[in-house]
Coordinates of C-alpha atoms in Angstrom, one line a residue:
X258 CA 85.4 48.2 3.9
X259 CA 82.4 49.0 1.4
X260 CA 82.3 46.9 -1.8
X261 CA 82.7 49.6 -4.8
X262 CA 80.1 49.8 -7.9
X263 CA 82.1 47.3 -10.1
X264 CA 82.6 44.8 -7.6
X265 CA 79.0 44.6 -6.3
X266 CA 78.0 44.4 -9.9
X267 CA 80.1 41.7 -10.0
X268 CA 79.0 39.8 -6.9
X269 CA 75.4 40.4 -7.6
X270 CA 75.7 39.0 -10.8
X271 CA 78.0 35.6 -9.5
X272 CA 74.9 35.2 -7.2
X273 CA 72.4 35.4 -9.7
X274 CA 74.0 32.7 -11.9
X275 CA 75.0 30.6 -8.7
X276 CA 71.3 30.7 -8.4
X277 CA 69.8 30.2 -11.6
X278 CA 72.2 27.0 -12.0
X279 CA 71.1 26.1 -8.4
X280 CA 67.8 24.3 -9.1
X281 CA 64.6 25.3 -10.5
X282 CA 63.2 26.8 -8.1
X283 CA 65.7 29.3 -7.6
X284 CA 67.8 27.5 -4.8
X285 CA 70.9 25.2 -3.8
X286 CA 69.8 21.8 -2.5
X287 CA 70.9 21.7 1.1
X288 CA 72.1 18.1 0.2
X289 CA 75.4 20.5 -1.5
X290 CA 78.1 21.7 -0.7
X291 CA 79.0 25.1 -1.1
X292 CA 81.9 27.2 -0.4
X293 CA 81.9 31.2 0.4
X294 CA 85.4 32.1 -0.2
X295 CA 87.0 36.0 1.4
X296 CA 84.0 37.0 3.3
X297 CA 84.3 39.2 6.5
X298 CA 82.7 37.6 9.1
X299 CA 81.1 39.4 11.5
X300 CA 81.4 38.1 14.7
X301 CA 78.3 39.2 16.7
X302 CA 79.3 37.8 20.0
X303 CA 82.8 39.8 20.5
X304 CA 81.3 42.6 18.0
X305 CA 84.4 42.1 15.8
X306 CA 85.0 41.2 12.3
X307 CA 87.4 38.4 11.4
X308 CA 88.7 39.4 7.2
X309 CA 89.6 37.1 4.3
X310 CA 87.8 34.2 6.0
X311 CA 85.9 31.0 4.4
X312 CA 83.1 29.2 5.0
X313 CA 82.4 25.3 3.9
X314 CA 78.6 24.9 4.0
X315 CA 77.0 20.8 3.9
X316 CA 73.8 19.6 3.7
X317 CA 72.7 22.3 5.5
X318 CA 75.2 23.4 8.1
X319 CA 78.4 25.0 8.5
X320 CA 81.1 22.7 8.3
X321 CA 84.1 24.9 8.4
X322 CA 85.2 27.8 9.0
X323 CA 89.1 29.3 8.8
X324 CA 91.2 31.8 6.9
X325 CA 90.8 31.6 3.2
X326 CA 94.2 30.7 2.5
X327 CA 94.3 27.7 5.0
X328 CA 90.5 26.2 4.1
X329 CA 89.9 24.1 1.1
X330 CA 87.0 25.0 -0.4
X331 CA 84.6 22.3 -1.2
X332 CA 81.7 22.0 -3.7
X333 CA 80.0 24.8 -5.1
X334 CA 82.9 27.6 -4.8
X335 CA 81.4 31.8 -4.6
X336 CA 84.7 34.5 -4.5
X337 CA 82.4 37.2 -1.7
X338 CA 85.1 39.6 -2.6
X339 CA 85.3 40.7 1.1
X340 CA 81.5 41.5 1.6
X341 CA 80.0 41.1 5.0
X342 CA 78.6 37.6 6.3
X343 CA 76.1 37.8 10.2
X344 CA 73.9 35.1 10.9
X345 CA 70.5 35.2 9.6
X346 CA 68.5 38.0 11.3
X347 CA 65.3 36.3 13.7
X348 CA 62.0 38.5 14.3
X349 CA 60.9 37.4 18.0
X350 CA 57.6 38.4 17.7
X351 CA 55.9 38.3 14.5
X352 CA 52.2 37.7 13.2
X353 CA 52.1 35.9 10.1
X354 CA 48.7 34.3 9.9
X355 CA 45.3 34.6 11.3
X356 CA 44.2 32.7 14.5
X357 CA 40.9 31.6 13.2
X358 CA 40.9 32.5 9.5
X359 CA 44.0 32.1 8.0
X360 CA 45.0 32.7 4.3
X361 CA 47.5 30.1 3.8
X362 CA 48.9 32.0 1.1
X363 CA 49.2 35.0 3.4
X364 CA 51.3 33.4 4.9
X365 CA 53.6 32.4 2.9
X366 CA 54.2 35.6 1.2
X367 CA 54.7 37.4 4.6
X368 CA 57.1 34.4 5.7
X369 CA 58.6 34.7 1.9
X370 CA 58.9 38.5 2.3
X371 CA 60.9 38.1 5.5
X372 CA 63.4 35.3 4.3
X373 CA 64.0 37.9 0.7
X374 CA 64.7 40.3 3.6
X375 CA 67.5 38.5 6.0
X376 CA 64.9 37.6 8.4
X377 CA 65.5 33.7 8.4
X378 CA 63.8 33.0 11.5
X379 CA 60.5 34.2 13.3
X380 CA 58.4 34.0 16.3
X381 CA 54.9 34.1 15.4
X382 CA 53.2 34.9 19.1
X383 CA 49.8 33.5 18.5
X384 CA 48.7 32.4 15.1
X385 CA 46.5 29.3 13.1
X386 CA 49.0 26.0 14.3
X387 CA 48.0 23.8 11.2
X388 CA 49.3 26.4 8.8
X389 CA 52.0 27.8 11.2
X390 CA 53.1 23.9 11.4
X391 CA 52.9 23.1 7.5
X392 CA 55.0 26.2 7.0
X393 CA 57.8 25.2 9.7
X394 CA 57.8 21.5 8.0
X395 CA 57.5 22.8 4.2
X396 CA 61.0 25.6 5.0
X397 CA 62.9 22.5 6.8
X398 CA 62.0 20.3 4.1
X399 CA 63.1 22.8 1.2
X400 CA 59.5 22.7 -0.8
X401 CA 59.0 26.6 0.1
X402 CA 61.3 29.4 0.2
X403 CA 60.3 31.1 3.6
X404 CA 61.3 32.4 7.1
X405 CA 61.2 29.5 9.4
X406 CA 58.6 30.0 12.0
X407 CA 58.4 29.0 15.4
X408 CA 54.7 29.8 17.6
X409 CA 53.0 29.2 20.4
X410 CA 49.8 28.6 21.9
X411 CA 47.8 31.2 23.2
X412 CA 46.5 30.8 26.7
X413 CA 44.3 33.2 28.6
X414 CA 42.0 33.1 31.8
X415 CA 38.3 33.1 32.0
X416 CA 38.0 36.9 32.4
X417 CA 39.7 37.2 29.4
X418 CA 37.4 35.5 27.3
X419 CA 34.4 36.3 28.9
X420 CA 34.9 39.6 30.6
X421 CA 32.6 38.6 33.6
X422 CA 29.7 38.0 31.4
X423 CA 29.7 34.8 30.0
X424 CA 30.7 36.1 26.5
X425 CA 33.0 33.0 25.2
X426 CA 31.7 29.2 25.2
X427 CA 33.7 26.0 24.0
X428 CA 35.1 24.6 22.5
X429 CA 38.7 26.2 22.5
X430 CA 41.4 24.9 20.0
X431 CA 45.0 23.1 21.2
X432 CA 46.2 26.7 19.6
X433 CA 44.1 28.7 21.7
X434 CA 43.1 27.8 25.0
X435 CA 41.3 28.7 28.2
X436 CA 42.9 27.5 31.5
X437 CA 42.3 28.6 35.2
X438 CA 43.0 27.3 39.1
X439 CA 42.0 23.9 39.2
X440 CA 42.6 22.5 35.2
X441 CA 44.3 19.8 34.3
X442 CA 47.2 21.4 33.3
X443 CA 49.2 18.3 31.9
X444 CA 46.2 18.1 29.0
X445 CA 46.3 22.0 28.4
X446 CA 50.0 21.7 27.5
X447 CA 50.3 17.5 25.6
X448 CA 47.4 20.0 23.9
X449 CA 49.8 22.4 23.2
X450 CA 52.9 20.2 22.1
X451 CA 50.8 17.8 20.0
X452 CA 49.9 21.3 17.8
X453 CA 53.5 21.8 17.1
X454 CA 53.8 24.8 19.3
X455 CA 57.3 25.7 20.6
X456 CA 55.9 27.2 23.8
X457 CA 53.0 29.6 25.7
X458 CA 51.8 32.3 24.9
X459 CA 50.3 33.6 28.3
X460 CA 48.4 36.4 28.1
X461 CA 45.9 37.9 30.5
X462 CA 43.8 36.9 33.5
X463 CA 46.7 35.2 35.1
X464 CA 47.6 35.8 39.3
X465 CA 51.6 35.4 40.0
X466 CA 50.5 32.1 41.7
X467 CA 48.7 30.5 39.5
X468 CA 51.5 31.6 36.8
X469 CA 54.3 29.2 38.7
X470 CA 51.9 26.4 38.3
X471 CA 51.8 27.0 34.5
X472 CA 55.2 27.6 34.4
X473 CA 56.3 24.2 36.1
X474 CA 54.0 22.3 33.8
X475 CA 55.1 24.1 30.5
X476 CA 58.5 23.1 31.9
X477 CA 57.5 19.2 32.3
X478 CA 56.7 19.4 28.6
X479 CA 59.1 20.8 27.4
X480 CA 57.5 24.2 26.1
X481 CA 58.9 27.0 26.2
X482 CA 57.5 29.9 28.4
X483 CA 56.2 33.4 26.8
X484 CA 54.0 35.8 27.9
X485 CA 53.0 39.8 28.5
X486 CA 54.6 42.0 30.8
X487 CA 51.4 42.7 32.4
X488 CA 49.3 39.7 33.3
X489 CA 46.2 41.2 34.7
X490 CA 46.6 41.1 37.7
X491 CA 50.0 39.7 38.0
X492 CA 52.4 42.7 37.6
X493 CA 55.5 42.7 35.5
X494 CA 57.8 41.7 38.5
X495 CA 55.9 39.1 39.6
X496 CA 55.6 37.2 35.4
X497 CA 59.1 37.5 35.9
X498 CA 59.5 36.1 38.9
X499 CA 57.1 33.4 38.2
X500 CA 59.7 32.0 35.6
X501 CA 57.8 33.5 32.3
X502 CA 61.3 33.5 29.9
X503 CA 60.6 35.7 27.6
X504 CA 58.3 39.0 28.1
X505 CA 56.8 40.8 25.7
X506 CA 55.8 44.6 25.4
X507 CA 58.2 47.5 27.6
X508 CA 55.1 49.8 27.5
X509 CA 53.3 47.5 29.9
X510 CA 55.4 49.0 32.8
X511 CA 53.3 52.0 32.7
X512 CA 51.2 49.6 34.9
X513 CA 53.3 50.5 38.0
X514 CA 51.9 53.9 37.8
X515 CA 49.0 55.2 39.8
X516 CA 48.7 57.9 38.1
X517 CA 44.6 57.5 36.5
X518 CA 45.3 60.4 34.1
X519 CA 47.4 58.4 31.7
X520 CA 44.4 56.2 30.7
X521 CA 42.2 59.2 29.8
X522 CA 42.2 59.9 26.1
X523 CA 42.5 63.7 26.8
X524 CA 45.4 63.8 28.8
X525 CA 48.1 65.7 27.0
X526 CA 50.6 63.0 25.6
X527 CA 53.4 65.0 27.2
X528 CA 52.7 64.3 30.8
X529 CA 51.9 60.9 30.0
X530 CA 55.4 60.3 28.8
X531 CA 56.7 62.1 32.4
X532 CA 54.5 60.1 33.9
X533 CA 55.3 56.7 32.5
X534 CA 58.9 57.2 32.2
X535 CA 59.1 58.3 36.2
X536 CA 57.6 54.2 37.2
X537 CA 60.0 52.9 39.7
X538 CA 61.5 49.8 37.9
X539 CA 63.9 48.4 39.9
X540 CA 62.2 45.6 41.4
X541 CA 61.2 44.7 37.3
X542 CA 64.1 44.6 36.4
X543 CA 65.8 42.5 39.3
X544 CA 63.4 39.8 38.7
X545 CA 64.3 40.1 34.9
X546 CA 68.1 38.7 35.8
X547 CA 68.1 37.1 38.2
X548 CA 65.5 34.4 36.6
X549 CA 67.5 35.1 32.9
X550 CA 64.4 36.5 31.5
X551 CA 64.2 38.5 28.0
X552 CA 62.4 41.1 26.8
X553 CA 61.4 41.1 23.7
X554 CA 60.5 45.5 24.1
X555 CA 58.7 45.8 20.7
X556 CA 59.4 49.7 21.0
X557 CA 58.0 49.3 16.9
X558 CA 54.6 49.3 18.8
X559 CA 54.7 52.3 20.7
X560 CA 57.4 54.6 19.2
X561 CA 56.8 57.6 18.0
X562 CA 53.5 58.0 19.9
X563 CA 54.8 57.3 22.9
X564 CA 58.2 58.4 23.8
X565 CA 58.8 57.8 26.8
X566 CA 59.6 53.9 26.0
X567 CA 63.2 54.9 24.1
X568 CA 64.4 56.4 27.4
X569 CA 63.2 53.6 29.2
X570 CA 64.7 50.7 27.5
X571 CA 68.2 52.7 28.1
X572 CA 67.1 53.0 31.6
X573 CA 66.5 48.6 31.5
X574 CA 69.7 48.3 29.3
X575 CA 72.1 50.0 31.6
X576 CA 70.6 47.7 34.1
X577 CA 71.7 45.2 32.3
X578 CA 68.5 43.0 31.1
X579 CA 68.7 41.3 28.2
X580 CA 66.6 42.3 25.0
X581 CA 65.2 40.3 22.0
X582 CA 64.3 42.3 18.8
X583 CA 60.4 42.0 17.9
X584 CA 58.3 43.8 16.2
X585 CA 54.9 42.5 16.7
X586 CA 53.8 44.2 13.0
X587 CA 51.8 43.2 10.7
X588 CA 54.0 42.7 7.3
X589 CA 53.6 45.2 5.2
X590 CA 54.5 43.4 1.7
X591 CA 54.8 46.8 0.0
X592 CA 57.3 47.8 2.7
X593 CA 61.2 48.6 1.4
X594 CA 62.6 46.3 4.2
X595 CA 60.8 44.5 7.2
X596 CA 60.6 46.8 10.4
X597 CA 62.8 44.8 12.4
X598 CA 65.4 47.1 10.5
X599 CA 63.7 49.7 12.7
X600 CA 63.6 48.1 16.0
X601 CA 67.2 47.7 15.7
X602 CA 67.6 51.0 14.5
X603 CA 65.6 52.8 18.0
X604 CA 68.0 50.8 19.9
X605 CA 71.6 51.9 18.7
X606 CA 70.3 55.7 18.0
X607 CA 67.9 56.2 21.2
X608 CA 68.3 53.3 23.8
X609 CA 72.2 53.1 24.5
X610 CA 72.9 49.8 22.6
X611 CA 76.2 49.6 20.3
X612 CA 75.6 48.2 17.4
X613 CA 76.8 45.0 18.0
X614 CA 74.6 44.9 21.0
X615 CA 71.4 45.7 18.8
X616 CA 72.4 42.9 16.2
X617 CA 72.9 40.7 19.0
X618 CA 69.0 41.4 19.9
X619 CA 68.6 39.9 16.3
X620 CA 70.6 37.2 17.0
X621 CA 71.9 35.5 20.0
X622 CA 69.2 36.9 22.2
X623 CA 66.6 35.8 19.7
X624 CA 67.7 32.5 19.4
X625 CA 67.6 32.0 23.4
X626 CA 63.9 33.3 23.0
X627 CA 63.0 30.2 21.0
X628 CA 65.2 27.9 22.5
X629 CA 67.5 27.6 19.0
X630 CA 70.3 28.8 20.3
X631 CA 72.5 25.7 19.6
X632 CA 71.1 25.8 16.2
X633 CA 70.7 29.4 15.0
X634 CA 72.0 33.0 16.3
X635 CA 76.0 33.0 15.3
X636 CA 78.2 31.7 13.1
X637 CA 79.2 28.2 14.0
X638 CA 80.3 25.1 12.8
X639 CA 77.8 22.5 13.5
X640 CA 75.3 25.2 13.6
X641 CA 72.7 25.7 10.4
X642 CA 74.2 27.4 7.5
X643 CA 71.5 30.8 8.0
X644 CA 73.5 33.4 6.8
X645 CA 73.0 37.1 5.5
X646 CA 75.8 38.2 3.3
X647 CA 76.0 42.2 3.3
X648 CA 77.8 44.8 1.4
X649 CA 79.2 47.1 4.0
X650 CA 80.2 46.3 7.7
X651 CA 76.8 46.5 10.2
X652 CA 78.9 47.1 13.2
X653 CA 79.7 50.4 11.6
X654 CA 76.3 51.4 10.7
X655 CA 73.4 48.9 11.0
X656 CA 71.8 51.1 7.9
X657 CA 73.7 48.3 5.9
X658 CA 71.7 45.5 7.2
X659 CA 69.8 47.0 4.1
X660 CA 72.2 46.3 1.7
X661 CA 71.7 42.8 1.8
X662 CA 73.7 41.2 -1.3
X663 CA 72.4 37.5 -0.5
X664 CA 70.1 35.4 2.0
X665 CA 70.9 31.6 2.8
X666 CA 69.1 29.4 4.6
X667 CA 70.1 26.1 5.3
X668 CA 72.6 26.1 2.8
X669 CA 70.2 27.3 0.6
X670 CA 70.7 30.7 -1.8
X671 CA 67.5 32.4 -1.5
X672 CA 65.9 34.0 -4.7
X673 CA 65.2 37.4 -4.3
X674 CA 62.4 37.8 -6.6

């Protein structure tokens, strides 16, 4: 069901007065309660829709959630006239502030600019920690209106940094960090967790032994574990074997190839994509299951140049790994809608994913990425009350994910402009 002109008008304009009345800033407190009444809810795990259902939001959370006729509704009371409610959208792999310069007020519109936009949730894979952190504590505490971010620290080998000639001295940040064989790994990551980060971002430089030490230490801390596909020199099998969780990039897999005409400039585009999309990755992708790895593909990278990644990702879907939606884009403020709405896009059209399967990459899968998925990624009582209310049904078309008639976030209505 699609809402028709009169009754969109209508529910855009309950919305705005919900949120004009809601405080002066333009949102509910999540201290309120509020009550959607008649929504669809769109049940991204079973890809299903359950009709004429409510919602009872409290400070924050989801408190209830039944049939309209059998819920009381509580507090705050919006009639959704049978529009579309998934859970708020999460960009795995975002970049919302500079490493070393950051503009804190960059930040905040590009993290203000994905909240407007559904995304309620993002991964920022290697960014500024004091800003990141003020942001993640400002959202929670309701003093902003952004997406809430989650980021890591960025770790690297010496040959990274220094490429074999001594380029790079100290000293390194707790955000950005140089470790190798023989470091005292406990300080690199207390480092790390006293910085606010979520997890590692490992990067380059990195052997598949020395990645299992990392690995068990970010696991003694708590952190969570992220890193490339392609370590230099530990291949993409062996990241995932070392226990790397989530693994950023698909078009690192063109590492398996021997091939020394893909790397020159000159070589027709054409055979590159043959080339690349002929890479034996069976091996890859056993590792990815059997250690419950994700990859977050970021085909917005690569796509259109290089083709060959679309086929690919079908090729890694049929074999069943699992895939978290990120874009690693720079936000384009000017931008009709973020280009996760892409990303999701190339996977339904081009890569073999249903639709429910693609939101799910937005979703569920995200939410695993960040280690949130008891908090955020479905609709859930107990859960936080992140929610994307839409006018037409996304498992149908995920075009609607455009259509966006409201954002919340924890419990709060979310002023468009």
């Amino acid at each position: 069901m699609k809402l028709n002109r009169s009754m969109y008008a209508k529910l855009l304009l309950l919305c705005l007065l919900y949120v004009c009345v809601g405080s002066s800033t333009g949102a509910a407190d999540n201290d309120s309660t509020l009550t959607l009444q008649n929504v669809n809810l769109v049940d991204v795990v079973n890809g299903t829709v359950k009709p004429q259902m409510a919602i009872v939001i409290k400070n924050g959370k989801i408190a209830k959630i039944g049939n309209t006729q059998s819920v009381k509704p509580l507090g705050k009371i919006m009639d959704m006239q049978n529009a579309y409610v998934i859970p708020g959208l999460i960009d795995v792999h975002a970049h919302v502030t500079a490493m070393f310069k950051p503009n804190e007020e960059t930040t905040y519109k590009h993290l203000n600019y994905f909240l407007r936009h559904g995304i309620t949730t993002v991964r920022d894979a290697a960014g500024n920690a004091p800003v990141l952190q003020k942001m993640h504590k400002e959202v929670n505490e309701g003093k902003i209106q952004a997406a809430d971010v989650y980021y890591s620290a960025f770790m690297a080998g010496r040959w990274y940094y220094d490429r074999g000639v001594g380029a790079r001295r100290e000293p390194y940040t707790a955000w950005e960090q140089c470790v190798n064989p023989g470091d005292d790994l406990d300080k690199a990551m207390q480092a790390a967790k006293d910085c606010g980060a979520t997890g590692l971002k490992l990067y380059h430089s990195f052997d598949k032994d020395f990645l299992v030490q990392i690995v068990k230490a970010a696991k003694k801390h708590g952190l969570k574990i992220w890193g490339h596909a392609m370590m230099y020199p530990a291949k993409p099998h062996e990241v995932a074997a070392a226990g790397v969780e989530v693994i950023s990039h698909i078009y690192m897999v063109e590492s398996y190839s021997t091939d020394t005409l893909i790397r020159l400039r000159k070589t027709p585009q054409r055979y590159k994509d043959s080339i690349k999309l002929a890479v034996n990755i069976n091996e890859f992708c056993r590792a990815m299951k059997q250690n419950n790895a994700i990859l977050d593909a970021t085909i917005c990278v690569s796509y259109p140049r290089e083709k060959w990644v679309l086929p690919m990702l079908k090729r890694m879907h049929n074999k069943g790994v699992k895939v978290a939606a990120g874009t690693d884009q720079i936000v384009d403020l000017a931008a009709p809608y973020p280009r996760l709405m892409d990303e999701l896009t190339y996977y339904a059209d081009s890569c073999g994913f249903t639709n429910a399967e693609a939101l799910r990459t937005a979703t569920t899968n995200a939410a695993e990425t960040i280690g949130m998925e008891k908090q955020i990624g479905t609709i859930t009582v107990g859960k936080r009350a992140d929610l994307v209310v839409l006018e037409a049904n996304p498992l149908i078309s995920l075009k609607n994910l455009r259509q966006q008639v409201l954002v919340i976030q924890l419990g709060r209505i979310v002023q468009k402009e």
